[in-house]
PDB file of N, CA and C in Angstrom:
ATOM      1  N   UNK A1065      17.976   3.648   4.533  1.00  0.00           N
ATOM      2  CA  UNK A1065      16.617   3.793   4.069  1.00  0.00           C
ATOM      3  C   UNK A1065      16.589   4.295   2.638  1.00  0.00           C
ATOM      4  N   UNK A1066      15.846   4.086   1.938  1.00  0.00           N
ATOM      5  CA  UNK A1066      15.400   4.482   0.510  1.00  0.00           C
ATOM      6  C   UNK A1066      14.274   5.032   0.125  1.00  0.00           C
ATOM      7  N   UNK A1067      14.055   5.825  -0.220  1.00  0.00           N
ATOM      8  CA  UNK A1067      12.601   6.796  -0.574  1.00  0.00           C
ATOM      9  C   UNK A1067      12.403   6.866  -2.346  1.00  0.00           C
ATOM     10  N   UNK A1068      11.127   6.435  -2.262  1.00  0.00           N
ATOM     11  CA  UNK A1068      11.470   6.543  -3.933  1.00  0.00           C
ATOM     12  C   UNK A1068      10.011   7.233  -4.541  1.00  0.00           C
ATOM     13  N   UNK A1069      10.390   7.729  -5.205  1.00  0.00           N
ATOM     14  CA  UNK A1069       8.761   8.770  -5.633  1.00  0.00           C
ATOM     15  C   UNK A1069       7.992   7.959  -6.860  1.00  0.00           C
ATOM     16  N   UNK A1070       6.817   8.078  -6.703  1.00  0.00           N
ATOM     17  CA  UNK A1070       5.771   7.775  -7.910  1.00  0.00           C
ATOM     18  C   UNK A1070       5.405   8.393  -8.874  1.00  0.00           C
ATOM     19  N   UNK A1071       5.364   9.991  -8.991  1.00  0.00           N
ATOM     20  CA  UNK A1071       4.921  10.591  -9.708  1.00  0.00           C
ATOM     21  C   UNK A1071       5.908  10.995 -10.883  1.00  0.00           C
ATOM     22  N   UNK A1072       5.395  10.666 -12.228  1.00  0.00           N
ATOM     23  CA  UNK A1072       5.974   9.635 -13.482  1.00  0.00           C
ATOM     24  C   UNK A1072       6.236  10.825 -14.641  1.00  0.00           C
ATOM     25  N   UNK A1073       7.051  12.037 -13.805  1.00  0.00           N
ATOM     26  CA  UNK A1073       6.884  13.204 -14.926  1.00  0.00           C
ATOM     27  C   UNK A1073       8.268  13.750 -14.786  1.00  0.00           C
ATOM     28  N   UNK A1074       8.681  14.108 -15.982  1.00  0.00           N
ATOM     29  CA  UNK A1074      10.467  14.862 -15.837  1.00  0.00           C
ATOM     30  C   UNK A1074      11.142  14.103 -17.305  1.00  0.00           C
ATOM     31  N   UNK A1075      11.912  14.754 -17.029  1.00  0.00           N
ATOM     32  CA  UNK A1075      12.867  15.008 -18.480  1.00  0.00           C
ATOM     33  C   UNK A1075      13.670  13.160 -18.569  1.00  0.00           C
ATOM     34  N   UNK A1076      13.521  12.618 -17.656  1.00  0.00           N
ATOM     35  CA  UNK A1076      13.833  10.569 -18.072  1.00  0.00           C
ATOM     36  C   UNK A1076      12.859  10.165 -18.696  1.00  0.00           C
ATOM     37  N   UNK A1077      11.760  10.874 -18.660  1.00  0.00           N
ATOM     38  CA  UNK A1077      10.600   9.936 -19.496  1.00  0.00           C
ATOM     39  C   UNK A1077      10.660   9.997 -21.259  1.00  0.00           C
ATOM     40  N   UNK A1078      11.593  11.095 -21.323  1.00  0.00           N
ATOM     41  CA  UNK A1078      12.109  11.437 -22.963  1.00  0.00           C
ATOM     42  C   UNK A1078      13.063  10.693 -23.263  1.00  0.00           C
ATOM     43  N   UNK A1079      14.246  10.266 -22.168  1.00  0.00           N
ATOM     44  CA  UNK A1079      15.481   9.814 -22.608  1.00  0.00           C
ATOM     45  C   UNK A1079      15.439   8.094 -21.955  1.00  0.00           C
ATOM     46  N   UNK A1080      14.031   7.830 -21.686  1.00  0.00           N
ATOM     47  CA  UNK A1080      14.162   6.855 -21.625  1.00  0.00           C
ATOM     48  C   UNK A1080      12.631   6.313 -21.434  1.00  0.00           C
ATOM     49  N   UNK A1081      11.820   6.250 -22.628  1.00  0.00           N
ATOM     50  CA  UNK A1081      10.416   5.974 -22.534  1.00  0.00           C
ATOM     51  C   UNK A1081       9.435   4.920 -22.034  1.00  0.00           C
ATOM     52  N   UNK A1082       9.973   4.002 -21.723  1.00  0.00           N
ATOM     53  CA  UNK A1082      10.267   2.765 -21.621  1.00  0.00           C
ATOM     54  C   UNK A1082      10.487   2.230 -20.128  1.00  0.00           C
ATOM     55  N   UNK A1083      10.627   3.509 -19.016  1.00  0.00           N
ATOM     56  CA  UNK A1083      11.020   3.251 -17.809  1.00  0.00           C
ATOM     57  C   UNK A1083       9.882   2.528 -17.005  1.00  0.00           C
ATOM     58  N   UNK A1084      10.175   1.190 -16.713  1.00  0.00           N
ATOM     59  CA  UNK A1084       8.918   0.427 -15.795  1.00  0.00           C
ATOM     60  C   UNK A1084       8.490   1.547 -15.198  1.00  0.00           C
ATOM     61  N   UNK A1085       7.106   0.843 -14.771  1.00  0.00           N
ATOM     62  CA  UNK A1085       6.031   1.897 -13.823  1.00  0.00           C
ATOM     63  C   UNK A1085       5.994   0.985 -12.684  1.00  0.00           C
ATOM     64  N   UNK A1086       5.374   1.494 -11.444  1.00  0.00           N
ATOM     65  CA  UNK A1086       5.665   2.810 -11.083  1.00  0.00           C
ATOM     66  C   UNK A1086       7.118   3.760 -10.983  1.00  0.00           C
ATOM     67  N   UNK A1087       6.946   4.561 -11.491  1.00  0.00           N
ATOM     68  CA  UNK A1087       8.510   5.600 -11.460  1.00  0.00           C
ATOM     69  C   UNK A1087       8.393   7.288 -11.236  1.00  0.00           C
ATOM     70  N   UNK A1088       9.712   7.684 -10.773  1.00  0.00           N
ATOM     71  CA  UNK A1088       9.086   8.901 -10.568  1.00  0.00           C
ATOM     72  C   UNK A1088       9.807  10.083 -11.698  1.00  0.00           C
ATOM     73  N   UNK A1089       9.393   9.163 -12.562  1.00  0.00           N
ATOM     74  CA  UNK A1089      10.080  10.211 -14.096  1.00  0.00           C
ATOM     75  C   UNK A1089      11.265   9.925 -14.333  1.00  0.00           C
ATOM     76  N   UNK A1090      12.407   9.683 -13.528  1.00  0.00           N
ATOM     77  CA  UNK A1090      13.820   9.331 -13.818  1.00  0.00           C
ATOM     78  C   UNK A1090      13.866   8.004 -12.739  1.00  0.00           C
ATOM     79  N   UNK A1091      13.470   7.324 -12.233  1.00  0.00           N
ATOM     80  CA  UNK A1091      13.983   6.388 -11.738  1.00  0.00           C
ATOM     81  C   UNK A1091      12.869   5.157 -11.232  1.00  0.00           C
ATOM     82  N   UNK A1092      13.238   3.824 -11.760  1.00  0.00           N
ATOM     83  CA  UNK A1092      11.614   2.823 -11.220  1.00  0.00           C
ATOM     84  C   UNK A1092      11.770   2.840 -10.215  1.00  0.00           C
ATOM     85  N   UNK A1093      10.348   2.811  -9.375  1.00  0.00           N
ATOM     86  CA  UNK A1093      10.527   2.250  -8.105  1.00  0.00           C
ATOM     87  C   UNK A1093      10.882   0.750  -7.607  1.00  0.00           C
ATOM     88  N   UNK A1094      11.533   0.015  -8.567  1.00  0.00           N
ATOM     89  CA  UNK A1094      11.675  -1.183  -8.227  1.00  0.00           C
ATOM     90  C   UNK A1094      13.345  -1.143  -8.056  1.00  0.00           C
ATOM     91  N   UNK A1095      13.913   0.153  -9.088  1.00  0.00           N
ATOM     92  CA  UNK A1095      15.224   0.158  -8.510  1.00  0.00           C
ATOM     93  C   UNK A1095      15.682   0.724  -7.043  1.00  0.00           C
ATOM     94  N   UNK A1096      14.688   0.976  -6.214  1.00  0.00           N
ATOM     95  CA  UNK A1096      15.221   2.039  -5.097  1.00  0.00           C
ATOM     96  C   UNK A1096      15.425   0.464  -3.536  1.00  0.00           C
ATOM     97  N   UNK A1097      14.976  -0.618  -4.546  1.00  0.00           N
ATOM     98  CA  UNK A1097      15.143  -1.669  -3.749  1.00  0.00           C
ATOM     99  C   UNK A1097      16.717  -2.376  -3.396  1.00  0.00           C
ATOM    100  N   UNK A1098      17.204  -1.447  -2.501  1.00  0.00           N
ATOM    101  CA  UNK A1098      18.518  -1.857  -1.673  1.00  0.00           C
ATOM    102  C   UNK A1098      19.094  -3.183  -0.559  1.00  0.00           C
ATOM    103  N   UNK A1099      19.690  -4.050  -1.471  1.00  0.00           N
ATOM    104  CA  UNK A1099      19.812  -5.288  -0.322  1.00  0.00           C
ATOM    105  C   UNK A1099      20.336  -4.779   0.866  1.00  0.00           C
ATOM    106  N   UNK A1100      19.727  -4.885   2.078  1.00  0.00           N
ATOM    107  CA  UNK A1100      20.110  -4.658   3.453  1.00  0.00           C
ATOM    108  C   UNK A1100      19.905  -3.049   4.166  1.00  0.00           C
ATOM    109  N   UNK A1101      18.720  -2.311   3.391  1.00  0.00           N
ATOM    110  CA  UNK A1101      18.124  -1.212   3.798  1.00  0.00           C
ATOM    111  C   UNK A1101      17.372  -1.514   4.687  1.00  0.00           C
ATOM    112  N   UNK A1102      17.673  -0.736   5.562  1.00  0.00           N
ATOM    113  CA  UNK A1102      16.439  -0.795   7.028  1.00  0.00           C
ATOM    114  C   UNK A1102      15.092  -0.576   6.231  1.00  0.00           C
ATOM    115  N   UNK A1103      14.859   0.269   5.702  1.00  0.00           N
ATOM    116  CA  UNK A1103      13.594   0.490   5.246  1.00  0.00           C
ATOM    117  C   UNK A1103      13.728   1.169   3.979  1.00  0.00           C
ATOM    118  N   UNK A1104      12.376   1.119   3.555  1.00  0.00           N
ATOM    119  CA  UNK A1104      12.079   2.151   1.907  1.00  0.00           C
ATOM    120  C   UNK A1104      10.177   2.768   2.040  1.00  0.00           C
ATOM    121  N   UNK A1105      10.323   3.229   1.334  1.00  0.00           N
ATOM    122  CA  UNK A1105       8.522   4.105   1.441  1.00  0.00           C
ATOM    123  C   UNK A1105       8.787   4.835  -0.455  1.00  0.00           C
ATOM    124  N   UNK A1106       7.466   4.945  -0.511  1.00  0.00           N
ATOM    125  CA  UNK A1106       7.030   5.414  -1.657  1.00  0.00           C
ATOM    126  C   UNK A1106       6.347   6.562  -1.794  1.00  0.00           C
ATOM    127  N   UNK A1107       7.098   7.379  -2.507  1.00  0.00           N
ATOM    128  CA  UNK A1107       6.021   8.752  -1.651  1.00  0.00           C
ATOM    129  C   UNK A1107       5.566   9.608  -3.316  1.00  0.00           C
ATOM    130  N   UNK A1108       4.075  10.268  -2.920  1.00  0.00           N
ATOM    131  CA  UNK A1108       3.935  10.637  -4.008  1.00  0.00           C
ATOM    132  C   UNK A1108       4.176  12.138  -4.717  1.00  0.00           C
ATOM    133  N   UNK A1109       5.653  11.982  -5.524  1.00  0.00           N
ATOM    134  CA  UNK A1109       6.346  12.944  -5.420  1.00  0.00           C
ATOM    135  C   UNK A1109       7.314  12.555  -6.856  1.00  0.00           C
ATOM    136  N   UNK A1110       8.051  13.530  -7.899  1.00  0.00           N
ATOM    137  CA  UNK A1110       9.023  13.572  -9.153  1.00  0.00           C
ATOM    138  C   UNK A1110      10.074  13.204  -8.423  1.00  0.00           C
ATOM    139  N   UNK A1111      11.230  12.553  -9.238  1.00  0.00           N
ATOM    140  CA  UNK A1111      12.448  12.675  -9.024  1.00  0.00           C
ATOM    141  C   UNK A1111      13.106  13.544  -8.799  1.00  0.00           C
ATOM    142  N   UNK A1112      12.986  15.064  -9.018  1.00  0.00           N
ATOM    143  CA  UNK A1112      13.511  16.382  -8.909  1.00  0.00           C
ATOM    144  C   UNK A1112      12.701  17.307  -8.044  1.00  0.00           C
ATOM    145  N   UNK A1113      10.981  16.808  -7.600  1.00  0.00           N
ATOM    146  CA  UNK A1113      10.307  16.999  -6.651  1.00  0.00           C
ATOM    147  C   UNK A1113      10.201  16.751  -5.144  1.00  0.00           C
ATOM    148  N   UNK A1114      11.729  15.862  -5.297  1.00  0.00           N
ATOM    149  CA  UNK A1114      11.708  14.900  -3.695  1.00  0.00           C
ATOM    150  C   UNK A1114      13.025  16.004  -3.504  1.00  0.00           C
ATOM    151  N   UNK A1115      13.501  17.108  -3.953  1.00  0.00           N
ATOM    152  CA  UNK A1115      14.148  18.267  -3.491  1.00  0.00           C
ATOM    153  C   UNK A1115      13.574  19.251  -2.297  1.00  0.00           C
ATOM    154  N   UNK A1116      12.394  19.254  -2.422  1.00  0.00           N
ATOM    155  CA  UNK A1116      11.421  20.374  -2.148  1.00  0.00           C
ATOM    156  C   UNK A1116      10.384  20.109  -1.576  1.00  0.00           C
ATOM    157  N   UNK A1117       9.967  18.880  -1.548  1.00  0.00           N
ATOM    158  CA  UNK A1117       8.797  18.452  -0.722  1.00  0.00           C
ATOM    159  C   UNK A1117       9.109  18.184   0.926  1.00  0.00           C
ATOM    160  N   UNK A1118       8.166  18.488   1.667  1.00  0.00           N
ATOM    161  CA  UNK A1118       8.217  18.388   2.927  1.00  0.00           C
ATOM    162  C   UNK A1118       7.631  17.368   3.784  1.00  0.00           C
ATOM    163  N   UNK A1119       7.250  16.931   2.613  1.00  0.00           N
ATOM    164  CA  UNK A1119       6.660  15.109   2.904  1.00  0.00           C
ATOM    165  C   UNK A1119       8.105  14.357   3.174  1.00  0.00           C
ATOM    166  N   UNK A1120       8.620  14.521   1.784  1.00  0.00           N
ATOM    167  CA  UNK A1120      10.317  13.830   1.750  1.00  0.00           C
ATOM    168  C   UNK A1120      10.830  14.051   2.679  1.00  0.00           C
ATOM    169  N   UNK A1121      11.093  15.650   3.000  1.00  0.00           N
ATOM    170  CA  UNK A1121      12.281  16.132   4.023  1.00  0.00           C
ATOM    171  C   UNK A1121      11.925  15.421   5.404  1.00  0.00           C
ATOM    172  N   UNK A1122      10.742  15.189   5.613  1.00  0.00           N
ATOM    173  CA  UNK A1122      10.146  15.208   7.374  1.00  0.00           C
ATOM    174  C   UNK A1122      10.471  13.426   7.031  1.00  0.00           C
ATOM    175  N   UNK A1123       9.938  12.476   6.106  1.00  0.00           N
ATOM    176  CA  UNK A1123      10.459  11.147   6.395  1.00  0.00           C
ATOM    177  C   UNK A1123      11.896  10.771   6.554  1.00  0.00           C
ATOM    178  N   UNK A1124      12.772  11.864   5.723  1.00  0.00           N
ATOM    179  CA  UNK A1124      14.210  11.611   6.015  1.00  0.00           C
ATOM    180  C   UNK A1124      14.359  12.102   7.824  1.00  0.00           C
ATOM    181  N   UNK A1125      13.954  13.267   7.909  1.00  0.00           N
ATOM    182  CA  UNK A1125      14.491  13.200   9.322  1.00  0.00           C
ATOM    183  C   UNK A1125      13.719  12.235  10.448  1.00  0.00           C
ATOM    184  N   UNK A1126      12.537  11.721  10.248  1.00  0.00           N
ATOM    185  CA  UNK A1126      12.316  10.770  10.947  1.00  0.00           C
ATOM    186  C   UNK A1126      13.436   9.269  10.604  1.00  0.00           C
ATOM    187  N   UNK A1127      13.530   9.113   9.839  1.00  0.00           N
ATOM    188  CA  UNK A1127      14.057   8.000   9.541  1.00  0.00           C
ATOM    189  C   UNK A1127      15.475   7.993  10.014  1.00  0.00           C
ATOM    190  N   UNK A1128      16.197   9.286   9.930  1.00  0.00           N
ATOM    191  CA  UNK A1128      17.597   9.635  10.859  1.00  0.00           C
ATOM    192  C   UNK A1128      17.169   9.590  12.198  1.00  0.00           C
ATOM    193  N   UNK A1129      16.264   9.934  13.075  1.00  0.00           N
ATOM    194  CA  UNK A1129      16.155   9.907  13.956  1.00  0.00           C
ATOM    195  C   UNK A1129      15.514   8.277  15.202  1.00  0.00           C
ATOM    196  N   UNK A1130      14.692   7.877  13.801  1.00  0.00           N
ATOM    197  CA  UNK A1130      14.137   6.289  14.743  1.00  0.00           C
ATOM    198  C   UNK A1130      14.260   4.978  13.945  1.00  0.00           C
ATOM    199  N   UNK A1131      15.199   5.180  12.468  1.00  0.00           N
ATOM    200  CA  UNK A1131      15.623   4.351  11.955  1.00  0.00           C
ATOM    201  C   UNK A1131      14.940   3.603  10.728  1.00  0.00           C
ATOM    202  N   UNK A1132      13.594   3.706  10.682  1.00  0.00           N
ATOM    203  CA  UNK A1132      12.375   3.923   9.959  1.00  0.00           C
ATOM    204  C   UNK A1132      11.375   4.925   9.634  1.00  0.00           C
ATOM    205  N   UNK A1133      10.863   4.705   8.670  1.00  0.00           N
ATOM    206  CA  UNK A1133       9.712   5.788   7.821  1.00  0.00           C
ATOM    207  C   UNK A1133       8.456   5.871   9.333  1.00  0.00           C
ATOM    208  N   UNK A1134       8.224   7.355   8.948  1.00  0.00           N
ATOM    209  CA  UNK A1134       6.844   6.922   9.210  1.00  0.00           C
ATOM    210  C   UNK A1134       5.877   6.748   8.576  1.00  0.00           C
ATOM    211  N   UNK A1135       4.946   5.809   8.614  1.00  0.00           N
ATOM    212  CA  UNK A1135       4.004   5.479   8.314  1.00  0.00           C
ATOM    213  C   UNK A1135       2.421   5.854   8.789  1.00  0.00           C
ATOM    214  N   UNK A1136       2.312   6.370   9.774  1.00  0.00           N
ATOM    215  CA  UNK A1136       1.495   6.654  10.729  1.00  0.00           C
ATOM    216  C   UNK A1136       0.770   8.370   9.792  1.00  0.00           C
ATOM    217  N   UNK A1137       1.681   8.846   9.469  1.00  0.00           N
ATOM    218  CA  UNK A1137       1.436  10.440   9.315  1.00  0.00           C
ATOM    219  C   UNK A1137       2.115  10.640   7.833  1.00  0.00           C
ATOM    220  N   UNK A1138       1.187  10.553   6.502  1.00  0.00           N
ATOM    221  CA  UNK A1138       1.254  10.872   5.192  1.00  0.00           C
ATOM    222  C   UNK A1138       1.119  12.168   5.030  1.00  0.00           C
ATOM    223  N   UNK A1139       1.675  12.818   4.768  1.00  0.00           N
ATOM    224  CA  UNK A1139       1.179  14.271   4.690  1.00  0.00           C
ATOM    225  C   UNK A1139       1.197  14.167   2.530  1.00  0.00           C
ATOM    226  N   UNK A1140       0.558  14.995   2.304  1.00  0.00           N
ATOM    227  CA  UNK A1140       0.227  14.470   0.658  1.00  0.00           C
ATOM    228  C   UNK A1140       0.884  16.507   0.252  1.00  0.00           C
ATOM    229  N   UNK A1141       1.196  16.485  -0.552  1.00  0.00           N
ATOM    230  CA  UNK A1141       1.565  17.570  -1.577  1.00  0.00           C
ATOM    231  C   UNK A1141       0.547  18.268  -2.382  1.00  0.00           C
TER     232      UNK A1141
END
């Protein structure tokens, strides 16, 4: 699975200004697209913010546990 954040703020947007949108400050979301990932979700969250969020943490352990995101239950930051 792949999780990739939207929110477009952090220290890549200096060293690299230019980064397609949507991104989450250091990374596009078009790169988090993995050939042969069960799944991916977009969550709205920094590249250094998907440390600490409990949105992130709770889709990773769903996703260890039933193989996919949930979708059902967004919890927002």
């Amino acid at each position: 699975g792949s999780i990739a954040g939207s929110v477009a703020l952090g220290l890549g947007r200096s060293v690299a200004p230019g980064l397609p949108r949507p991104n989450d400050g250091a990374v596009a979301v078009a790169e988090t697209v993995v050939a042969g990932a069960a799944d991916r979700i977009v969550l709205p969250v920094t590249h250094s913010g998907m440390l600490v969020s409990p949105d992130t943490a709770r889709q990773a352990a769903h996703f260890l546990k039933h193989g996919a995101f949930d979708r059902r239950r967004r919890n927002r930051q």
